[in-house]
Amino acid sequence: MIRQSQLETSQSYVAAEDLLKTVNIALTLEKPLLVKGEPGTGKTMLAHAVAESLGKELLIWNIKSTTKAQDGLYTYDVVQRLYDSQFGGQVDDIGQYVHFGKLGEAFRSEDQVVLLIDEIDKADLEFPNDLLWEMDQMEFYVQETKETFRAKHRPIVIITSNAEKELPDAFLRRCIFHYIEFPNRVQMRQIVHAHFDRIDEELLQQAVSTFYNIRSTPGLMKKPSTSELIDWLRALTLDGIDPAVIQQELPYLGVLLKKDKDFNLVKKGK
Amino acid sequence: MFLGFFYYLREQGLKISIGDWMVLLEGMEKGLHESTVEGFYFLCRAVLLRDESEFDLFDQAFSAYFGRVLEGGSLPQDLQALLEKIDPSLPENAKQQDAGRSDAMLAMDGIPGTPGSGKNAPGPGSGSTGGRTAIFAPGSRKFRDFRKDNTLDTRQFQMAFRVLRNLSAQLETSEQEFDIDRTIDGTCRRGGMLDIQYRKPRKNTIRVILLMDSGGSMRYFSRLCSELFQAATASRHLRELRTYYFHNIVYSLLYKDPTIEIRDDNCISVDGLMTECDEKYRVIFVGDAEMHPYELEGTEYNFVDKKPGLPGSETLRLLKRHFPHMIWLNPIPLHEEGYDPEGTRRTIASIVDMYDLTLDGLERGFRFLLSGKK
């Protein structure tokens, strides 16, 4: 069980209460936790915070569109073996050419680890299904060496998704699900305070309210997220902008809005 | 066991399996519901749901089911007693679902700390005690916007699009990739001297032209069509995907966006399309094939050349001759015998092979597109 105070003392992470409950449910039931939410709501940060508060090592498996499930377990470097054989190296031990992926490492670890499978929706449609057996059985088989590796400790698995693709039902059924909502104003102020040691209250007040106004502009292609607000606040404080003009002049708007269309839309609305 | 709640949730359309329910029971055995309704709510949500689009439905079902007990704004701490109390009255409760829901919403509104109750909503970590916090407000329907209510999800469509795959070695590319098998083979033949082999990568060669009927009677199927469109655009394995729109039937022009406006930058002529694309392109029509017979057989007045053009049926035949791999997907199922008020469906089906816009129809249609065999 993680307590709120534990999760929040780690780094500068602010966790909503429902998120914390879900984390504890996943820990107790020993099931992977699937976290969805808008970009910038702290999905990846959650894994860091959980690992730190539990005092466990964090392994991060970043998923790309080319990632295969097999890569997470192990890869067999046949080319290296071939080259070694050319120069009379010892190539009898196939084991030295088997390189373990992040999932494989998590299974083989002596201590329980936290495994973050980041942005699982980036991968191929079949990817999640290919992981099912290993995740269920907590073991995998290396064909080349005919060895089976069984997890000594079931890793704590946290999976994030940006919902670019829908995930297969069979996979979802095995996960504990949580959707991180975009923080409300009260939570946002806490998040900002966690990132800044000292910040002018008036500036924060103005910036946050402008930020939510911009977010509510209809027709925005990409809404600015928490991390962009933090960057914006940094720019505003560094420049010593007068809080009174923020609402009117929207200084450094480019930090919040990255798309031309959005930029013009908000500028025009003012 | 409170199976009543399980069946109630299923009746409300939540796809919950027995396995999910066992996990929920396991969680309760381990005390994860913290013996409060709030804890129970979060446990259910985390274990039973798997998409934020289900949150709203679940919130409603939850507050309808527990609504009567929550009336008056007090949340009983003893959940077990609560569940037992509520179970026998299920049929009655379910019947009064609507009444129960509004009761529950009223009750929720009265709870201090719920959004909209006027009191400052406590943020995370504000140390709210007891069973009431700002986040526990299933009746307030804050997840309403996430609902999808879709019957066929895009994933299934995307899987169907996978059929459209024809891997072949790319001759026109200079790209090379390492061929392990042939390298090992070659090296062995040379007695251990390295013989590195490369090959051209194999890639999908299928190019697709998607032609969609827009407006009119197709409005009823707009969601289905937009899902098909999403699935098509998300299918990155296609070599090329072009999408054009038409209204009811194709004449001499196709439109690049669904507004069907005749603007220079919005139009492409059918002739132009046939010049640009060779016969290897796969053409998929999406439309209900319903129109006035005149629209199909009558001649079009060609606004560009200022003279009468070909009738729709002729344009279709022309296209079919140019693109032999062509299908028509129809959102109105074909087995609805006799449903062909104007006879246009039959005419079109006699020119282009017609399939249902369902998963099954899609797969059969795509297989035909790929192989030319039914």
XYZ file of C-alpha atoms in Angstrom:
644
model
C 0.000 0.000 0.000
C 1.196 3.449 -0.876
C -0.011 6.390 1.109
C -0.637 9.718 -0.491
C 2.128 11.372 1.466
C 4.574 8.793 0.107
C 3.615 9.309 -3.478
C 3.769 13.053 -3.216
C 7.008 13.509 -1.369
C 8.646 11.758 -4.263
C 9.717 14.281 -6.864
C 7.206 16.939 -7.636
C 4.240 14.715 -8.179
C 0.693 15.559 -7.218
C -1.670 12.611 -7.275
C -5.422 12.835 -7.182
C -7.033 10.640 -4.564
C -8.804 8.385 -7.034
C -5.533 7.718 -8.835
C -3.926 6.699 -5.577
C -6.759 4.303 -4.805
C -6.405 2.704 -8.214
C -2.654 2.333 -7.780
C -3.222 0.506 -4.521
C -5.880 -1.703 -6.072
C -3.447 -2.694 -8.824
C -0.666 -3.357 -6.302
C -2.857 -5.531 -4.108
C -4.426 -7.511 -6.926
C -1.021 -7.877 -8.635
C -2.345 -6.775 -11.979
C -0.905 -4.368 -14.538
C -2.190 -0.827 -14.204
C -3.288 0.780 -17.456
C -3.260 4.566 -17.281
C -4.902 6.685 -19.932
C -5.359 10.414 -20.116
C -4.658 13.546 -22.081
C -0.996 14.186 -22.876
C 0.661 16.027 -20.040
C -1.467 14.689 -17.212
C 1.483 12.897 -15.661
C 1.005 9.336 -16.829
C 4.699 8.626 -17.201
C 5.542 10.564 -14.054
C 3.261 8.251 -12.114
C 5.578 5.296 -12.665
C 8.541 7.326 -11.461
C 6.629 8.391 -8.375
C 5.428 4.850 -7.602
C 8.924 3.398 -8.008
C 10.429 6.047 -5.796
C 7.859 5.803 -3.057
C 8.180 2.010 -2.953
C 11.954 2.243 -3.102
C 12.138 -0.024 -6.107
C 14.080 0.147 -9.312
C 12.226 1.495 -12.340
C 12.648 -0.075 -15.763
C 11.266 1.904 -18.667
C 10.278 0.208 -21.884
C 9.568 2.910 -24.441
C 7.317 1.653 -27.185
C 7.773 2.803 -30.763
C 5.806 1.968 -33.853
C 8.412 -0.630 -34.780
C 8.627 -2.299 -31.357
C 7.827 -5.998 -31.281
C 6.719 -7.882 -28.194
C 9.697 -10.188 -28.611
C 12.110 -7.225 -28.265
C 10.881 -6.728 -24.724
C 11.851 -10.249 -23.746
C 15.125 -10.827 -25.545
C 16.947 -10.487 -28.849
C 19.458 -12.915 -30.255
C 22.428 -11.192 -31.851
C 23.177 -13.647 -34.600
C 25.329 -11.222 -36.568
C 27.747 -10.668 -33.693
C 28.062 -14.404 -33.275
C 28.795 -14.777 -36.930
C 31.504 -12.137 -36.807
C 33.056 -13.619 -33.707
C 33.263 -16.955 -35.443
C 35.286 -15.311 -38.210
C 38.043 -14.283 -35.846
C 38.234 -17.511 -33.978
C 36.301 -16.317 -30.952
C 34.525 -18.698 -28.670
C 30.980 -18.921 -29.980
C 29.818 -22.101 -28.283
C 28.023 -20.235 -25.554
C 24.921 -18.954 -27.268
C 23.852 -17.353 -24.017
C 26.309 -14.495 -24.465
C 24.530 -13.456 -27.661
C 21.121 -13.332 -26.018
C 20.350 -9.800 -24.899
C 17.415 -9.289 -22.615
C 14.848 -6.572 -23.173
C 13.200 -4.525 -20.452
C 10.479 -7.067 -19.794
C 13.045 -9.845 -19.702
C 15.161 -7.831 -17.277
C 12.154 -7.216 -15.061
C 11.474 -10.955 -14.926
C 15.082 -11.842 -14.218
C 15.655 -9.206 -11.565
C 16.539 -10.457 -8.071
C 14.327 -7.803 -6.502
C 10.869 -6.717 -7.412
C 10.967 -3.839 -9.907
C 8.518 -1.362 -11.325
C 8.178 -1.779 -15.088
C 6.812 1.095 -17.124
C 5.551 0.185 -20.589
C 5.291 3.662 -22.009
C 2.836 4.560 -24.777
C 1.766 1.047 -25.632
C -0.660 2.381 -28.248
C 2.277 3.430 -30.439
C 3.023 -0.170 -31.329
C 1.438 -2.467 -33.831
C -2.163 -3.548 -33.288
C -1.136 -7.067 -32.353
C 1.508 -5.985 -29.875
C -0.541 -6.146 -26.662
C -1.876 -9.590 -27.555
C 1.631 -10.903 -28.062
C 2.456 -10.015 -24.481
C -0.503 -11.813 -22.912
C 1.065 -15.192 -22.290
C 4.228 -13.831 -20.742
C 2.324 -11.379 -18.573
C -0.058 -14.090 -17.365
C 2.500 -16.794 -16.736
C 5.279 -14.452 -15.659
C 7.800 -16.547 -17.557
C 9.357 -16.704 -20.987
C 11.314 -19.176 -23.011
C 14.525 -18.440 -24.870
C 14.480 -20.681 -27.908
C 18.150 -20.354 -28.732
C 19.389 -21.538 -25.346
C 16.337 -23.632 -24.480
C 16.076 -21.884 -21.142
C 12.938 -20.796 -19.349
C 13.083 -17.729 -17.169
C 10.502 -17.411 -14.438
C 9.948 -14.151 -12.619
C 11.138 -14.411 -9.045
C 8.948 -11.473 -8.141
C 5.988 -10.349 -10.143
C 7.020 -6.899 -11.402
C 4.707 -3.970 -10.781
C 3.626 -3.126 -14.297
C 2.376 0.330 -15.242
C 1.225 0.819 -18.811
C 0.438 4.184 -20.351
C -1.633 4.857 -23.439
C -2.533 8.004 -25.336
C -5.463 6.222 -26.935
C -4.033 6.550 -30.436
C -5.172 3.026 -31.083
C -7.743 0.932 -29.342
C -6.331 -1.924 -27.341
C -7.597 -5.490 -27.667
C -10.232 -6.674 -25.210
C -8.289 -9.706 -24.055
C -5.490 -7.425 -22.989
C -7.727 -4.865 -21.312
C -9.451 -7.588 -19.319
C -6.192 -8.298 -17.518
C -5.529 -4.717 -16.505
C -6.705 -2.388 -13.815
C -7.842 0.719 -15.617
C -7.531 4.344 -14.678
C -8.254 7.495 -16.623
C -6.395 10.571 -15.399
C -8.608 13.572 -15.740
C -7.156 16.927 -16.592
C -6.447 18.648 -13.265
C -8.927 21.290 -12.139
C -7.793 24.734 -11.066
C -7.268 23.818 -7.427
C -5.182 20.788 -8.361
C -3.328 22.782 -10.976
C -2.213 25.325 -8.405
C -0.870 22.498 -6.251
C 0.989 21.060 -9.206
C 2.531 24.437 -9.972
C 3.571 24.897 -6.361
C 5.223 21.504 -6.466
C 7.353 22.711 -9.368
C 8.180 26.230 -8.140
C 9.749 27.026 -4.808
C 8.407 30.517 -4.860
C 5.976 32.093 -7.247
C 4.099 35.348 -7.234
C 0.497 34.585 -6.232
C -0.941 37.265 -8.466
C 1.005 35.995 -11.466
C -0.071 32.417 -10.798
C -3.689 33.461 -10.415
C -3.696 35.352 -13.708
C -1.723 32.789 -15.649
C -3.799 29.820 -14.511
C -7.073 31.510 -15.279
C -5.793 32.595 -18.710
C -4.571 29.059 -19.277
C -8.004 27.556 -18.616
C -9.630 30.205 -20.791
C -7.359 29.263 -23.668
C -8.074 25.584 -23.120
C -11.784 26.217 -23.371
C -11.452 27.993 -26.728
C -13.660 26.054 -29.123
C -11.946 24.579 -32.154
C -8.495 24.278 -30.640
C -6.506 21.538 -32.365
C -4.142 20.854 -29.521
C -5.022 22.025 -26.040
C -2.037 23.169 -23.989
C -1.152 20.742 -21.204
C 0.289 20.973 -17.727
C 3.906 20.876 -18.818
C 3.301 23.749 -21.211
C 1.755 25.797 -18.418
C 4.839 25.156 -16.287
C 7.092 26.293 -19.143
C 4.945 29.340 -19.687
C 5.095 30.281 -16.010
C 8.874 29.924 -16.158
C 9.042 32.268 -19.118
C 6.727 34.747 -17.438
C 8.653 34.813 -14.169
C 12.030 35.069 -15.881
C 10.881 38.042 -17.859
C 9.176 39.678 -14.898
C 5.930 40.212 -16.746
C 3.385 42.343 -14.963
C 0.571 39.968 -13.939
C -2.043 42.555 -14.832
C -1.297 42.378 -18.556
C -1.240 38.608 -18.968
C -4.927 38.254 -19.687
C -4.838 41.043 -22.267
C -1.525 40.683 -24.043
C -0.887 36.942 -23.817
C 2.904 37.215 -23.710
C 4.910 34.191 -24.911
C 1.773 32.553 -26.269
C 3.986 30.391 -28.473
C 5.005 28.420 -25.399
C 1.420 27.297 -24.883
C 0.260 26.884 -28.451
C 2.401 25.101 -30.991
C 0.126 25.114 -33.992
C -0.245 28.198 -36.205
C -3.981 27.794 -36.497
C -4.450 27.564 -32.726
C -2.213 30.570 -32.218
C -4.223 32.738 -34.593
C -7.516 31.434 -33.246
C -6.688 32.479 -29.694
C -5.154 35.784 -30.781
C -8.245 36.600 -32.781
C -10.501 35.704 -29.872
C -8.854 38.307 -27.691
C -22.536 -12.358 -3.398
C -24.738 -9.483 -4.529
C -24.964 -10.895 -8.022
C -27.869 -8.554 -8.562
C -25.466 -5.691 -9.120
C -23.472 -7.752 -11.605
C -26.517 -8.499 -13.714
C -27.773 -4.963 -13.350
C -24.523 -3.583 -14.760
C -24.654 -6.061 -17.609
C -28.237 -5.099 -18.354
C -27.091 -1.509 -18.597
C -24.795 -2.543 -21.406
C -21.454 -2.800 -19.640
C -19.486 -5.738 -20.956
C -18.442 -7.308 -17.689
C -17.329 -10.913 -17.602
C -17.449 -13.426 -14.786
C -13.683 -13.184 -14.637
C -13.891 -9.455 -13.956
C -16.422 -10.125 -11.237
C -14.177 -12.701 -9.580
C -11.381 -10.122 -9.538
C -13.759 -7.661 -7.907
C -14.667 -10.229 -5.244
C -10.988 -10.955 -4.696
C -10.394 -7.260 -4.237
C -13.189 -7.045 -1.694
C -11.826 -10.050 0.164
C -8.551 -8.168 0.432
C -10.408 -5.205 1.820
C -9.740 -2.878 -1.094
C -13.209 -1.385 -0.910
C -12.308 -0.084 2.535
C -15.842 -0.938 3.632
C -17.197 2.286 2.227
C -19.416 2.948 -0.745
C -16.777 5.291 -2.083
C -14.077 2.666 -1.881
C -16.407 0.173 -3.491
C -17.101 2.619 -6.302
C -13.427 3.073 -7.095
C -12.706 -0.628 -6.850
C -15.529 -1.395 -9.285
C -14.409 1.306 -11.664
C -10.798 0.202 -11.678
C -11.531 -3.492 -12.049
C -14.652 -3.652 -14.190
C -14.174 -0.842 -16.689
C -11.568 -0.581 -19.364
C -12.308 2.610 -21.212
C -13.179 6.108 -20.090
C -16.141 6.040 -22.449
C -17.781 3.563 -20.069
C -17.410 5.818 -17.038
C -20.595 7.754 -17.667
C -22.726 4.662 -18.119
C -21.206 3.145 -15.015
C -21.733 6.306 -12.964
C -25.363 6.338 -13.939
C -25.869 2.671 -13.220
C -24.084 2.986 -9.914
C -26.120 5.898 -8.698
C -29.352 4.370 -9.964
C -28.635 1.138 -8.136
C -27.561 2.721 -4.904
C -29.638 5.813 -5.359
C -32.381 5.040 -2.938
C -30.026 4.264 -0.131
C -27.965 7.355 -0.750
C -31.046 9.506 -0.505
C -30.692 12.172 2.095
C -27.009 12.487 1.426
C -25.716 10.047 3.985
C -23.401 7.299 2.883
C -23.621 4.252 5.069
C -20.278 2.933 6.145
C -21.235 -0.720 6.261
C -21.254 -1.757 2.644
C -22.115 -5.364 3.219
C -25.283 -4.426 5.015
C -26.057 -1.979 2.287
C -25.670 -4.501 -0.480
C -27.817 -7.016 1.317
C -30.415 -4.424 1.946
C -30.585 -3.446 -1.681
C -30.393 -6.824 -3.375
C -33.885 -8.232 -2.748
C -35.491 -5.083 -4.022
C -33.679 -5.210 -7.316
C -36.532 -5.779 -9.764
C -38.480 -2.913 -8.307
C -35.384 -0.807 -8.176
C -34.509 -1.535 -11.749
C -37.966 -0.623 -12.892
C -37.704 2.685 -11.164
C -34.380 3.262 -12.750
C -35.187 6.695 -14.025
C -36.743 7.882 -10.857
C -33.879 6.382 -8.939
C -31.380 8.161 -11.056
C -32.793 11.586 -10.511
C -33.119 10.866 -6.814
C -29.539 9.879 -6.721
C -28.456 12.953 -8.575
C -30.343 15.119 -6.177
C -28.860 13.231 -3.317
C -25.400 13.632 -4.737
C -25.903 17.328 -5.258
C -26.712 17.632 -1.614
C -23.481 16.052 -0.509
C -21.073 18.671 0.674
C -17.986 18.753 -1.416
C -19.472 17.501 -4.648
C -18.884 19.812 -7.565
C -21.543 22.436 -7.841
C -22.612 22.229 -4.248
C -21.171 25.647 -3.674
C -18.646 24.583 -1.121
C -15.029 24.698 -2.022
C -14.212 21.302 -3.479
C -11.288 19.813 -1.633
C -8.348 19.024 -3.842
C -6.211 15.950 -3.577
C -4.406 15.559 -0.355
C -6.601 17.986 1.435
C -7.233 15.261 3.949
C -10.921 14.836 3.422
C -12.192 12.150 5.725
C -15.203 9.949 5.809
C -16.881 8.677 2.710
C -17.324 11.958 0.907
C -14.889 13.729 -1.308
C -15.093 15.849 -4.359
C -14.084 13.061 -6.657
C -16.707 10.628 -5.513
C -19.744 11.886 -7.321
C -21.025 9.220 -9.679
C -24.305 11.056 -10.041
C -22.742 14.220 -11.364
C -21.972 12.588 -14.731
C -18.691 14.305 -15.299
C -17.615 11.615 -17.740
C -20.538 12.243 -20.049
C -18.328 13.598 -22.824
C -16.305 10.434 -23.042
C -19.192 8.243 -24.189
C -18.893 6.665 -27.561
C -21.868 4.332 -27.832
C -20.293 2.716 -30.811
C -21.256 -0.772 -31.772
C -18.459 -1.506 -34.171
C -15.216 -0.139 -32.919
C -12.500 1.098 -35.210
C -10.169 -1.611 -34.034
C -12.296 -4.232 -35.723
C -12.372 -2.178 -38.899
C -8.627 -1.769 -38.746
C -8.204 -5.499 -38.409
C -10.313 -5.920 -41.531
C -8.100 -3.482 -43.402
C -5.183 -5.749 -42.655
C -6.528 -8.146 -45.217
C -5.517 -5.600 -47.840
C -1.947 -6.602 -47.888
C 0.136 -7.735 -50.737
C 3.752 -8.000 -49.821
C 6.210 -8.021 -52.605
C 9.798 -7.092 -53.085
C 10.208 -3.437 -53.931
C 12.072 -3.171 -57.172
C 12.033 0.578 -57.564
C 13.633 1.373 -54.228
C 17.329 1.522 -53.497
C 16.722 0.520 -49.898
C 18.552 -2.558 -48.744
C 18.189 -4.726 -45.739
C 20.386 -7.399 -44.291
C 19.339 -10.914 -45.251
C 20.368 -13.108 -42.348
C 19.322 -16.435 -43.767
C 21.082 -16.059 -47.075
C 24.181 -14.615 -45.389
C 24.492 -17.628 -43.111
C 23.861 -19.946 -46.003
C 26.438 -18.186 -48.182
C 28.984 -18.119 -45.378
C 28.593 -21.837 -44.809
C 29.086 -22.543 -48.487
C 32.334 -20.599 -48.434
C 33.651 -22.614 -45.561
C 33.170 -19.971 -42.896
C 34.314 -16.891 -44.824
C 31.788 -14.154 -44.346
C 29.469 -13.617 -47.273
C 27.083 -10.797 -46.425
C 23.867 -10.757 -48.445
C 21.349 -7.981 -48.816
C 17.864 -7.919 -50.240
C 15.190 -5.418 -51.161
C 12.681 -4.968 -48.355
C 9.221 -6.389 -48.781
C 6.479 -3.860 -48.498
C 2.774 -3.647 -49.015
C 1.996 -2.531 -52.527
C -1.720 -2.000 -52.117
C -2.995 1.454 -52.983
C -6.581 2.329 -52.156
C -9.054 4.909 -53.393
C -11.947 5.395 -50.995
C -15.029 7.029 -52.488
C -17.707 7.999 -49.992
C -21.289 9.057 -50.493
C -21.921 12.180 -48.480
C -25.064 13.899 -47.349
C -28.711 13.074 -47.973
C -29.783 9.641 -46.831
C -26.211 8.851 -45.806
C -26.526 11.127 -42.790
C -27.943 8.210 -40.816
C -24.735 6.300 -41.344
C -22.314 9.138 -40.794
C -20.846 7.586 -37.659
C -20.305 4.233 -39.296
C -18.688 5.910 -42.270
C -16.466 8.104 -40.170
C -15.257 5.010 -38.314
C -14.482 3.305 -41.568
C -12.639 6.420 -42.651
C -10.685 6.542 -39.389
C -9.773 2.909 -39.694
C -8.645 3.443 -43.266
C -6.457 6.414 -42.400
C -5.040 4.604 -39.385
C -4.044 1.639 -41.527
C -0.525 2.751 -42.103
C 0.414 -0.386 -43.935
C -1.355 0.783 -47.077
C 1.003 2.160 -49.676
C -1.354 4.985 -50.492
C -4.856 6.021 -49.547
C -6.912 8.593 -51.425
C -10.322 9.656 -50.221
C -12.924 11.459 -52.320
C -16.592 12.200 -51.842
C -19.638 12.206 -54.077
C -23.349 12.622 -53.650
C -25.492 9.557 -54.405
C -23.603 8.614 -57.567
C -20.434 9.620 -59.338
C -20.607 11.939 -62.317
C -17.634 13.607 -63.904
C -16.323 15.174 -60.695
C -15.197 13.896 -57.305
C -14.798 16.097 -54.258
C -11.953 16.239 -51.798
C -14.041 17.146 -48.768
C -17.485 15.993 -47.703
C -19.097 19.382 -48.294
C -19.358 18.554 -52.031
C -18.722 22.151 -53.037
C -17.695 22.854 -56.596
C -14.475 24.756 -56.065
C -11.292 24.408 -58.048
C -9.292 23.194 -55.104
C -12.018 20.810 -54.004
C -12.582 18.876 -57.197
C -10.868 16.225 -59.216
C -12.326 14.956 -62.453
C -12.976 11.265 -62.883
C -10.908 11.383 -66.068
C -8.055 12.953 -64.166
C -8.272 10.259 -61.505
C -8.084 7.543 -64.137
C -5.047 9.197 -65.713
C -3.256 9.511 -62.389
C -4.066 6.071 -61.078
C -3.483 2.832 -62.900
C -5.542 -0.321 -62.777
C -3.680 -1.630 -59.737
C -5.502 0.769 -57.425
C -8.242 -0.801 -55.314
C -11.416 1.253 -55.342
C -13.905 1.139 -52.496
C -17.264 2.866 -52.841
C -19.244 3.551 -49.678
C -22.876 4.506 -50.137
C -26.452 3.360 -49.696
C -27.020 3.224 -53.469
C -30.380 4.842 -52.968
C -31.421 7.670 -55.243
C -33.967 8.654 -57.779
C -33.575 6.422 -60.850
C -33.068 9.536 -62.940
C -29.941 10.368 -60.960
C -28.461 7.073 -62.049
C -29.638 6.826 -65.640
C -30.203 10.452 -66.618
C -27.432 12.502 -68.149
C -25.531 14.904 -65.995
C -25.125 18.486 -67.087
C -21.398 18.971 -67.062
C -20.735 22.355 -65.494
C -17.114 22.349 -66.500
C -17.467 21.621 -70.192
C -20.891 23.248 -70.389
C -22.435 20.245 -72.104
C -24.329 17.139 -71.062
C -22.056 14.481 -69.544
C -22.356 10.763 -68.997
C -25.087 9.317 -66.813
C -23.973 8.053 -63.398
C -24.326 4.420 -64.368
C -22.066 4.923 -67.379
C -19.418 6.677 -65.291
C -19.562 3.741 -62.930
C -19.066 1.267 -65.793
C -16.185 3.377 -67.044
C -14.552 3.280 -63.649
C -15.101 -0.456 -63.349
C -13.414 -0.992 -66.702
C -10.444 1.075 -65.603
C -10.263 -0.280 -62.060
C -11.131 -3.976 -62.141
C -10.594 -4.222 -58.366
C -13.627 -2.336 -57.219
C -16.285 -2.938 -54.563
C -19.278 -1.101 -53.178
C -19.921 -1.180 -49.434
C -23.507 -0.589 -48.429
C -24.510 0.370 -44.881
C -28.022 -0.995 -45.476
C -27.708 -4.779 -45.236
C -28.326 -6.598 -48.475
C -30.415 -9.323 -46.881
C -33.216 -6.846 -46.377
C -34.940 -8.398 -49.351
C -36.990 -6.189 -51.486
C -35.666 -3.080 -49.828
C -34.862 -1.325 -53.038
C -37.514 1.332 -53.456
C -36.134 2.766 -56.662
C -34.356 -0.249 -58.100
C -31.095 1.687 -58.156
C -29.449 -0.739 -55.808
C -29.883 -3.632 -58.170
C -28.538 -1.622 -61.077
C -25.443 -0.581 -59.194
C -24.898 -4.083 -57.805
C -24.971 -5.389 -61.360
C -22.027 -3.157 -62.223
C -19.993 -3.245 -59.013
C -19.814 -6.090 -56.493
C -21.760 -4.963 -53.465
C -21.065 -5.927 -49.847
C -22.556 -4.997 -46.471
C -20.737 -2.371 -44.461
C -20.314 -4.800 -41.587
C -17.290 -6.571 -40.324
C -18.153 -9.694 -42.237
C -19.008 -7.831 -45.426
C -15.836 -5.804 -45.132
C -13.689 -8.885 -44.857
C -15.344 -10.645 -47.761
C -15.172 -7.493 -49.841
C -11.514 -6.919 -49.082
C -10.674 -10.506 -49.911
C -12.339 -9.997 -53.265
C -10.465 -6.722 -53.763
C -7.216 -8.482 -53.144
C -7.647 -11.644 -55.141
C -10.419 -10.879 -57.594
C -12.055 -14.095 -56.403
C -15.233 -14.399 -54.353
